[in-house]
Tab-separated table of C-alpha atoms and ligand atoms in Angstrom:
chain	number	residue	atom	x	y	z
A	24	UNK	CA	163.216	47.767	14.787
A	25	UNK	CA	166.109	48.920	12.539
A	26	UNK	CA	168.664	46.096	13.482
A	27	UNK	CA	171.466	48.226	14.050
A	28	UNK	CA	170.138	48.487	17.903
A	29	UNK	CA	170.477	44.591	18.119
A	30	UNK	CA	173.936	44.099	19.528
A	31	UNK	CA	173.741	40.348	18.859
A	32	UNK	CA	173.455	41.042	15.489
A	33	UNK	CA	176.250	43.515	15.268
A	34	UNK	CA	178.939	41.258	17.259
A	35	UNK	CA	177.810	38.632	14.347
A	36	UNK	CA	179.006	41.015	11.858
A	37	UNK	CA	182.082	41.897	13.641
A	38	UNK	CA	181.593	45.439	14.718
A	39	UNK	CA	183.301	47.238	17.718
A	40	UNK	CA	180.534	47.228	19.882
A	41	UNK	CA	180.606	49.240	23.927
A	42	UNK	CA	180.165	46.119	25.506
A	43	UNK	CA	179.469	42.543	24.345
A	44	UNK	CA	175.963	41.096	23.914
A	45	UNK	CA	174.967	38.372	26.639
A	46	UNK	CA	172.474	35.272	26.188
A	47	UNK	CA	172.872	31.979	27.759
A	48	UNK	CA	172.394	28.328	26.353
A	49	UNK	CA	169.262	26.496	27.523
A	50	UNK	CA	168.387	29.736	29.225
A	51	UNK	CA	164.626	29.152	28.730
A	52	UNK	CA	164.258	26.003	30.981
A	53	UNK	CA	164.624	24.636	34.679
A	54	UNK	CA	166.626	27.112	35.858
A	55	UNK	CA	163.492	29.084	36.370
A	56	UNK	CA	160.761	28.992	38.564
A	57	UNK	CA	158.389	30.414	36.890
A	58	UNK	CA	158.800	27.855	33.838
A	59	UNK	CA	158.738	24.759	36.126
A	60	UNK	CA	155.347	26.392	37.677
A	61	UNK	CA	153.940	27.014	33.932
A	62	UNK	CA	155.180	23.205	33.099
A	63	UNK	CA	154.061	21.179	36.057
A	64	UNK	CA	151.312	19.658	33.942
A	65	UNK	CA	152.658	19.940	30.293
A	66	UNK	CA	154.536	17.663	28.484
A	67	UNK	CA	157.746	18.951	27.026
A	68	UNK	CA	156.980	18.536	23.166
A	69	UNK	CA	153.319	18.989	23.652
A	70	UNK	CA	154.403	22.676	25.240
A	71	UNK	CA	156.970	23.033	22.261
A	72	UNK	CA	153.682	23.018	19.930
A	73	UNK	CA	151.527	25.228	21.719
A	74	UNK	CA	152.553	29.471	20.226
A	75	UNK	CA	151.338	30.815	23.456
A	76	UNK	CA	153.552	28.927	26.147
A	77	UNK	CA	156.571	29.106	23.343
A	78	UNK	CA	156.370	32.834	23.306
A	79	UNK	CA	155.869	32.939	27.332
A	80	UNK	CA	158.730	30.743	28.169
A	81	UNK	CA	161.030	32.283	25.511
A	82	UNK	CA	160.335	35.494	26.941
A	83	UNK	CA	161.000	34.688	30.859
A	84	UNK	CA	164.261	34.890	30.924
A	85	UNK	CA	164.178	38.365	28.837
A	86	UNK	CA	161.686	39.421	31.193
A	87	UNK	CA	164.014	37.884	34.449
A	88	UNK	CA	167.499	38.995	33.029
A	89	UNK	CA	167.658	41.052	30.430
A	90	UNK	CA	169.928	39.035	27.771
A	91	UNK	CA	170.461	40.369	24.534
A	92	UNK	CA	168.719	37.649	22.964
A	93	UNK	CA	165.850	35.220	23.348
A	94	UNK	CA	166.471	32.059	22.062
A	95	UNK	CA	163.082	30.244	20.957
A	96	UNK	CA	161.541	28.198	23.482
A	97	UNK	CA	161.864	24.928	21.313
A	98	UNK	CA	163.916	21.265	21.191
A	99	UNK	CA	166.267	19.781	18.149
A	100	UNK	CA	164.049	16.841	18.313
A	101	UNK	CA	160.890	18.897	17.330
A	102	UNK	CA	160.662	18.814	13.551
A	103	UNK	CA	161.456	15.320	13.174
A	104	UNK	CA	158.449	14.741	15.595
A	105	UNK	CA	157.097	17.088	13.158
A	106	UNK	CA	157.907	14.831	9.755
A	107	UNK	CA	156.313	11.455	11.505
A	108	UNK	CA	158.919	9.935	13.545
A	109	UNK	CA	157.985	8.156	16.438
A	110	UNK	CA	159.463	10.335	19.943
A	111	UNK	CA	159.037	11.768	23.100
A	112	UNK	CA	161.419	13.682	25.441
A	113	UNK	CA	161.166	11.785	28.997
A	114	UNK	CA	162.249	13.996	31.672
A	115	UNK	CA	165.517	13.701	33.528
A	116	UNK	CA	166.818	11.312	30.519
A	117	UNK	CA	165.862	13.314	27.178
A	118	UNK	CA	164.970	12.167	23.658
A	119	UNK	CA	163.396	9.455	23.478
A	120	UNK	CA	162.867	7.067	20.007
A	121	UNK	CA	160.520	4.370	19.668
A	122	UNK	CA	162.069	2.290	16.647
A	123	UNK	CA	165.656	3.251	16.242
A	124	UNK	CA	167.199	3.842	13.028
A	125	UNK	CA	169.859	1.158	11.902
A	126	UNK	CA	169.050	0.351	8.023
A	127	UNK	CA	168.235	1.840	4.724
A	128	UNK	CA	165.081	0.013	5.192
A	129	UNK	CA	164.695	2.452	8.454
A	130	UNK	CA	166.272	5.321	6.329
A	131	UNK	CA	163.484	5.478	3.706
A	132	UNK	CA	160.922	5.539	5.993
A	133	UNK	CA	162.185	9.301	7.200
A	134	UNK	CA	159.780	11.804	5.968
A	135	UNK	CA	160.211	15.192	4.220
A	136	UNK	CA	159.391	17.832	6.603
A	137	UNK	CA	156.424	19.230	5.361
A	138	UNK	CA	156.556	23.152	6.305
A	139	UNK	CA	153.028	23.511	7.270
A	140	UNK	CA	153.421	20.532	9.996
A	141	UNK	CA	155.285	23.073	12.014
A	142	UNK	CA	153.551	26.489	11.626
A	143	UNK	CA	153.120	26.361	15.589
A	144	UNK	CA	156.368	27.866	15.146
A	145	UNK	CA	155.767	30.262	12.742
A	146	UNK	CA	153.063	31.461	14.917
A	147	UNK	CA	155.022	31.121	18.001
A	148	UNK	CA	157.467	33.477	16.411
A	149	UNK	CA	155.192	35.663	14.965
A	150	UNK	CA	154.198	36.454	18.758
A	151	UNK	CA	157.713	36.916	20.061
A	152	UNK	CA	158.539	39.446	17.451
A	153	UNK	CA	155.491	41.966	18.479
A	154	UNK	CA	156.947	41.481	21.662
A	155	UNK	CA	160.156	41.686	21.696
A	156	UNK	CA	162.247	45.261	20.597
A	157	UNK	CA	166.059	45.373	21.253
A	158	UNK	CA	166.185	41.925	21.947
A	159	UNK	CA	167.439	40.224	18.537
A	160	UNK	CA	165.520	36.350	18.907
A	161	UNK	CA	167.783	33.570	17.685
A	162	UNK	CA	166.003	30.178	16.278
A	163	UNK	CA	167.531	26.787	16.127
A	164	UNK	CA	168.003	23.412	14.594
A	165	UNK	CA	169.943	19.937	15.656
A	166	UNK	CA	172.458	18.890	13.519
A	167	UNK	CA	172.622	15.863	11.428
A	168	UNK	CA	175.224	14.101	13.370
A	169	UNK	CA	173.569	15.109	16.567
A	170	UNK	CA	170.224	14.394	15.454
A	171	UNK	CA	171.605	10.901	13.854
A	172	UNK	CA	173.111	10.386	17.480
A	173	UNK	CA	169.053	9.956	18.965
A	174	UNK	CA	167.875	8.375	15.953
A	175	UNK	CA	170.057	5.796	15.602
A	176	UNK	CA	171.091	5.090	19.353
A	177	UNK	CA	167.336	5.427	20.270
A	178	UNK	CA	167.858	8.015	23.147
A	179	UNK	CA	170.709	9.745	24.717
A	180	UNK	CA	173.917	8.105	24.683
A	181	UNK	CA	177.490	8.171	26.217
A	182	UNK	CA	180.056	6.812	23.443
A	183	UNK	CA	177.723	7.040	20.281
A	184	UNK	CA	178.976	3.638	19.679
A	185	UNK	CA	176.096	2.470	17.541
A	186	UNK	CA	175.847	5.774	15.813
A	187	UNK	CA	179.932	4.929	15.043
A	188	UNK	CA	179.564	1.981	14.142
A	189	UNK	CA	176.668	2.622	11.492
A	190	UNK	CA	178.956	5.429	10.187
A	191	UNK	CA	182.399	3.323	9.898
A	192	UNK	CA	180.029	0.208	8.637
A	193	UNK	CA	177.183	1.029	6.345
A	194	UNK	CA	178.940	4.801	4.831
A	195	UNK	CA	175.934	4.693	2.266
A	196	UNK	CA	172.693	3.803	4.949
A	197	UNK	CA	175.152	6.684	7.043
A	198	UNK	CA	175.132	9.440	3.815
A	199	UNK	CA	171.298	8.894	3.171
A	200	UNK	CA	170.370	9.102	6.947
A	201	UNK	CA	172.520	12.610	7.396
A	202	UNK	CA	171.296	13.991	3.886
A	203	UNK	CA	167.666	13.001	5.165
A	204	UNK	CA	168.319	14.915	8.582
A	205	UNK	CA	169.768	17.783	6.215
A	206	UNK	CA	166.587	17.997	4.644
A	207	UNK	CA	164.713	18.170	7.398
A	208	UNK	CA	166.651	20.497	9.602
A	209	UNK	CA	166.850	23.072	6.201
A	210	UNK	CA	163.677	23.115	6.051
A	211	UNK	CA	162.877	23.876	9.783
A	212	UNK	CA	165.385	26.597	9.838
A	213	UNK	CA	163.980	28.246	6.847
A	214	UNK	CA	160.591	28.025	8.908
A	215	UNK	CA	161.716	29.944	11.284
A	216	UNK	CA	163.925	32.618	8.752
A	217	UNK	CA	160.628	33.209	6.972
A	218	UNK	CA	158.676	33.805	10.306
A	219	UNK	CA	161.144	36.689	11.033
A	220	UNK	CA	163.881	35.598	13.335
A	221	UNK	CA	166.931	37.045	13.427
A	222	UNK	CA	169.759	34.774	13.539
A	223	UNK	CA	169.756	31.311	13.905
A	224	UNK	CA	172.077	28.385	15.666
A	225	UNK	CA	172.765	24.985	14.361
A	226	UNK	CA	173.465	22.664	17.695
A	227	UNK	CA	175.789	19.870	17.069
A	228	UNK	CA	176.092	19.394	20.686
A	229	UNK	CA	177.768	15.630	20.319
A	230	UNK	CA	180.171	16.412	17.432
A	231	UNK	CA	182.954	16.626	19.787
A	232	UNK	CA	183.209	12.634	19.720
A	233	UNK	CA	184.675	12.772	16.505
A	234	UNK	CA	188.006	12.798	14.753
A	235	UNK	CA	188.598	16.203	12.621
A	236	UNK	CA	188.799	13.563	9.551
A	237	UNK	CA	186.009	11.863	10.500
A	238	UNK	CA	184.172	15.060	10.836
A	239	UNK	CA	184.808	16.264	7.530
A	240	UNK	CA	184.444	12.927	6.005
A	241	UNK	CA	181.175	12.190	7.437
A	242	UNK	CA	179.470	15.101	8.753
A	243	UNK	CA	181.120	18.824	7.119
A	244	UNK	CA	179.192	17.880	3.984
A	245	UNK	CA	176.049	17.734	5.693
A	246	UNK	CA	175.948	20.730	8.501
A	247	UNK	CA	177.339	22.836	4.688
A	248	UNK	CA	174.504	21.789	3.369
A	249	UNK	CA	172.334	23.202	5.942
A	250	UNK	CA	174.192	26.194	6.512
A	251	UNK	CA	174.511	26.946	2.878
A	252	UNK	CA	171.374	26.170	2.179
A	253	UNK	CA	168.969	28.944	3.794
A	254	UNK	CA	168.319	31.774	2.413
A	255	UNK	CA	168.165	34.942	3.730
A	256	UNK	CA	170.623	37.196	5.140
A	257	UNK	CA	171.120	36.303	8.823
A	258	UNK	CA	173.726	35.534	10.948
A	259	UNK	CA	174.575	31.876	11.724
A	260	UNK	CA	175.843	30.086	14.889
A	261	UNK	CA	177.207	27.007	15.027
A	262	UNK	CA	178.244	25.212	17.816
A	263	UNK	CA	179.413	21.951	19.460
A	264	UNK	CA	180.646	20.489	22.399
A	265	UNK	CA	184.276	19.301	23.097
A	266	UNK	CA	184.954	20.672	19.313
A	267	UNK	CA	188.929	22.467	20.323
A	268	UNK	CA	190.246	20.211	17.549
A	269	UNK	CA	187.080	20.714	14.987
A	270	UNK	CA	186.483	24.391	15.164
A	271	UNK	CA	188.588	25.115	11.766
A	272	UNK	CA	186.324	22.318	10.043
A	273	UNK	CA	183.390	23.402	12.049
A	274	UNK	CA	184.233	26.527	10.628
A	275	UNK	CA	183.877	25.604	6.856
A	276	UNK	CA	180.648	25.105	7.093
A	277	UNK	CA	179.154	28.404	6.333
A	278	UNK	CA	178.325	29.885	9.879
A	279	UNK	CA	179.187	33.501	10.933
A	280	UNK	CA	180.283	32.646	14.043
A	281	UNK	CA	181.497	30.073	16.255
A	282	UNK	CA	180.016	28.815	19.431
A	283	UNK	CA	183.391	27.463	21.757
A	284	UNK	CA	182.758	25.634	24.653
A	285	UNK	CA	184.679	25.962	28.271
A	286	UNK	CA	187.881	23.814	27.295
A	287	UNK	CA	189.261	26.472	24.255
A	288	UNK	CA	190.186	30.112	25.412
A	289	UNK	CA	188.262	32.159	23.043
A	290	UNK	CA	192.360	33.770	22.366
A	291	UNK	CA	193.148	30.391	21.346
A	292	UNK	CA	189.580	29.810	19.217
A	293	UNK	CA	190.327	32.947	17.737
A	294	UNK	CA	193.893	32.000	16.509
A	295	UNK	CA	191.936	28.408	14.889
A	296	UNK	CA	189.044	30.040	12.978
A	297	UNK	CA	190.416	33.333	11.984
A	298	UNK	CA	188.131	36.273	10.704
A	299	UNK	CA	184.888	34.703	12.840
A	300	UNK	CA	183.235	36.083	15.255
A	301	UNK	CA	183.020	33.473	18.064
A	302	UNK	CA	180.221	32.890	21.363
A	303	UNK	CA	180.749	31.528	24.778
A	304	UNK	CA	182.417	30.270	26.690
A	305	UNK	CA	182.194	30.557	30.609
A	306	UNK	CA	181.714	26.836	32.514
A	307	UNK	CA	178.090	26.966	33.608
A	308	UNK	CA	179.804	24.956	36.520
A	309	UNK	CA	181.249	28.169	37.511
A	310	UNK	CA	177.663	29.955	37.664
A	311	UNK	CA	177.694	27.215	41.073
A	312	UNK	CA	180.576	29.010	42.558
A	313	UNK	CA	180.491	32.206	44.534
A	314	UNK	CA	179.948	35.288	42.821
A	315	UNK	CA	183.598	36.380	43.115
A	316	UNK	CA	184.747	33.423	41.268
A	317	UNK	CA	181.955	34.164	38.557
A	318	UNK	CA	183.000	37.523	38.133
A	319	UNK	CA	186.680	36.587	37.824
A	320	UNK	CA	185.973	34.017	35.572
A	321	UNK	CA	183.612	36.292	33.340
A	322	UNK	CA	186.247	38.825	32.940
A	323	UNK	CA	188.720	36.518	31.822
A	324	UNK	CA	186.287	35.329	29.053
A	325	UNK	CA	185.200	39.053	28.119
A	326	UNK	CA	188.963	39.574	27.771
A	327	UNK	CA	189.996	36.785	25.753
A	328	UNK	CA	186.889	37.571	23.258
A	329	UNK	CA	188.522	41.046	22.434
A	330	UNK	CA	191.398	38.811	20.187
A	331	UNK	CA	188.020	37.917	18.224
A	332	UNK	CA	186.351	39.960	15.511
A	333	UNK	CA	183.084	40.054	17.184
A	334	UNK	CA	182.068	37.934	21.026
A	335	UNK	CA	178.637	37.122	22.251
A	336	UNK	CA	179.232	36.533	25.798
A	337	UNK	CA	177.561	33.339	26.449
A	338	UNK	CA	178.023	30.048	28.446
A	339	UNK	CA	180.332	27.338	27.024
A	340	UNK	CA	177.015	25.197	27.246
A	341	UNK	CA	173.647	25.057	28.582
A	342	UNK	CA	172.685	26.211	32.245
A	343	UNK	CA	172.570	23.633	34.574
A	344	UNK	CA	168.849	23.158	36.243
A	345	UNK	CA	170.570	23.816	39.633
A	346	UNK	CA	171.955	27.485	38.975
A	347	UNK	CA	170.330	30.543	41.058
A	348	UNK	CA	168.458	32.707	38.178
A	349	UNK	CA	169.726	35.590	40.280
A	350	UNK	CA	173.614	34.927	39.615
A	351	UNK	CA	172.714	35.090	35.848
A	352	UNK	CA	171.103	38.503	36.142
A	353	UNK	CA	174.251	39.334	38.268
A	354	UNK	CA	176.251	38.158	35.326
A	355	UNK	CA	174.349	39.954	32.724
A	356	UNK	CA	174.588	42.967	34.939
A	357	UNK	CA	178.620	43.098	34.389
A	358	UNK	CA	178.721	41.989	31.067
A	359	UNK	CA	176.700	44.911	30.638
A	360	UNK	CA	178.473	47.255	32.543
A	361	UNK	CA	182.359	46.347	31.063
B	560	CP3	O1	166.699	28.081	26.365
B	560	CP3	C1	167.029	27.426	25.391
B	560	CP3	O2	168.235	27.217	25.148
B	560	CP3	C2	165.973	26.984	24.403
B	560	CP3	C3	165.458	25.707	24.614
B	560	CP3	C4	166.180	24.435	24.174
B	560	CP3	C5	165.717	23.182	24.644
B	560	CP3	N1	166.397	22.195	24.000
B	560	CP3	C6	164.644	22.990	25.630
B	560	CP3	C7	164.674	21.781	26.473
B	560	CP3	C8	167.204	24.176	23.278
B	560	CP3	C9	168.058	25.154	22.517
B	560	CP3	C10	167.336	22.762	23.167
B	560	CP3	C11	168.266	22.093	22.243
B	560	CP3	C12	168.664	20.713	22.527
B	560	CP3	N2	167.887	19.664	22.898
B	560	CP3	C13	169.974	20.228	22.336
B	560	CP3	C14	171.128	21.059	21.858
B	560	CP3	C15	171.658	21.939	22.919
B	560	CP3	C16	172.456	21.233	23.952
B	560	CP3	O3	172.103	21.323	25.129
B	560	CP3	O4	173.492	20.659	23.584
B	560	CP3	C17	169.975	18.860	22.665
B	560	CP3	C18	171.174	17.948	22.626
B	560	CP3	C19	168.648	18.515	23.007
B	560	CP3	C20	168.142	17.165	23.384
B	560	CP3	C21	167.598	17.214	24.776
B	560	CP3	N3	166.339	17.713	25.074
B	560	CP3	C22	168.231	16.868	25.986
B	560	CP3	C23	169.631	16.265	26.110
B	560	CP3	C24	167.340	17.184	27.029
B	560	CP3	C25	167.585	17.119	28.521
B	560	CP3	C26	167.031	15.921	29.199
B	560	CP3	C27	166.825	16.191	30.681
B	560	CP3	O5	165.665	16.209	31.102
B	560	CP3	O6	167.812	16.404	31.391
B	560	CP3	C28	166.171	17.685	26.435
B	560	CP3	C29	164.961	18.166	27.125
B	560	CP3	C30	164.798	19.656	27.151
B	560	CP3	N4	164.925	20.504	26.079
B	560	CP3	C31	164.430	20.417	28.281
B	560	CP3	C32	164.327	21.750	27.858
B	560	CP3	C33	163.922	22.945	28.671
B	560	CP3	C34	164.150	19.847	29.657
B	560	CP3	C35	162.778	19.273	29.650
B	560	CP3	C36	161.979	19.713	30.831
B	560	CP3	O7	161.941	20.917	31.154
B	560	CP3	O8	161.335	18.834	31.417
């Protein structure tokens, strides 16, 4: 399919679309029926490695909404699973690591990711794409801060203080961990850029807990060196959580466009990271309120995206487990139809 009929593609690229593409964070997941049917008895990563229920899950909420893009049905913890480390995503808490990472000693034992260890995605995509038509599909990595955040606190955490404290104490063991990560999540991405897909998003969901220095002390070297270093011509998201003060640094790192969650106006993002196209940024708290509120809310967002060069209408981050699936059809209904 000629990618000019993708509109996620063209919004990337800045073009004056007729209305602006729609796809929603974590939109492959709980929300759903039919996914919590298909997963009753399958473990998260285990269905993460099997191409079949990848492509089927990625492709319910195409099927159920009719977004503009499927994101693959995936986790950021998957490749490094993948190069040998020791994890498992426990439901209602997340990522999970056996022996967290806290020396160089720890460091060195991190893997290269060796492509072929995750050509379940390759074939996974390879499905999707004689599948899908008009709907562009968007792979994804974790980010090395993000990624450092599990490894080194050992699961999910609120303050990141160990994952601080290993930054502002041990810089070096800090460096090698982040340029491993790097590595890895490169080579994942370019996994999934050889296998066809058509744009891709870097998650660094928790870089919001930092400083703007700190960020480009400690992490803008290493998300550049992802970003910069796939090849291929796609278009590149990049996104973060609680970022309003990082998106000009979060900028410089070689993405296309800029996810912005709920707290920035995408007028005000627009004014920070000039000459990007930029994605988001409803609440998905607001998907819980009643549909007039949603639809007042949405508009707001669609019109606040026009001060950008190109908007993907999406959610400022991922859908809650508790939304109706029917209020996001709703939703990509209007954005649709304005
Ligand atoms: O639809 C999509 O967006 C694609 C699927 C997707 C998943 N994880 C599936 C998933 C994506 C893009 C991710 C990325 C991811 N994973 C991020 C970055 C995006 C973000 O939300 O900020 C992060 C931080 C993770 C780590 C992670 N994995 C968390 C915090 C959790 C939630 C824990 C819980 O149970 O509440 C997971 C598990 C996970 N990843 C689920 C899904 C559908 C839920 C597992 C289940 O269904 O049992």
């Amino acid at each position: 399919m000629d990618d000019t009929t993708k509109l996620l593609l063209r919004a990337a690229r800045g073009e004056a679309l007729p209305h602006a593409p729609v796809w929603f964070m974590r939109q492959a997941g709980r929300s759903l029926p039919e996914y919590r049917e298909l997963r009753a008895d399958i473990g998260m990563l285990e269905s993460c490695r099997r191409p079949d229920l990848v492509c089927e899950i990625t492709l319910q909420p195409v099927r159920r909404h009719g977004v503009d893009a499927a994101i693959l049905f995936s986790d950021i913890v998957v490749p490094l699973q993948a190069a040998g480390i020791d994890l498992d995503i426990v439901a209602g808490t997340g990522p999970v690591v056996a022996t967290p990472v806290r020396t160089m000693a720890d460091v060195e034992e991190i893997r290269e990711l060796d492509p072929a260890a995750v050509g379940f995605v390759a074939e996974a995509i390879r499905l999707l794409l004689a599948e899908l038509d008009r709907t562009a599909l968007i792979g994804f990595a974790g980010a090395p801060f993000t990624l450092a955040s599990y490894l080194v606190e050992g699961g999910p955490s609120r303050h990141h203080a160990k994952t601080k404290a290993l930054m502002y104490g041990a810089p070096d063991v800090w460096h090698t961990l982040c340029a491993a990560l790097a590595d890895i999540t490169r080579t994942f991405l370019q996994v999934q850029v050889d296998a066809g897909v058509d744009a891709i998003q870097l998650f660094d969901s928790w870089a919001g807990a930092l400083s703007e220095a700190d960020y480009r002390r400690y992490v803008l070297p290493h998300s550049r060196a992802v970003l910069g270093g796939i090849v291929g011509k796609i278009p590149k998201i990049h996104f973060g959580v609680g970022t309003a003060e990082l998106l000009p640094a979060m900028s410089e790192a070689g993405a296309d466009v800029v996810g912005v969650d709920w707290r920035t106006p995408l007028d005000v993002a627009a004014g920070r990271v000039p000459g990007k196209a930029l994605q988001g940024n409803l609440d998905p708290c607001v998907l819980l309120a009643p549909w007039e509120v949603v639809e007042q809310e949405a508009r707001r967002v669609l019109a606040e995206g026009t001060k950008a060069p190109g908007h993907i209408f999406n959610l400022g981050h991922g859908v809650l487990p508790e939304t109706d699936p029917d209020i996001l059809t709703r939703l990509v209904d209007l954005i649709h139809s304005t």
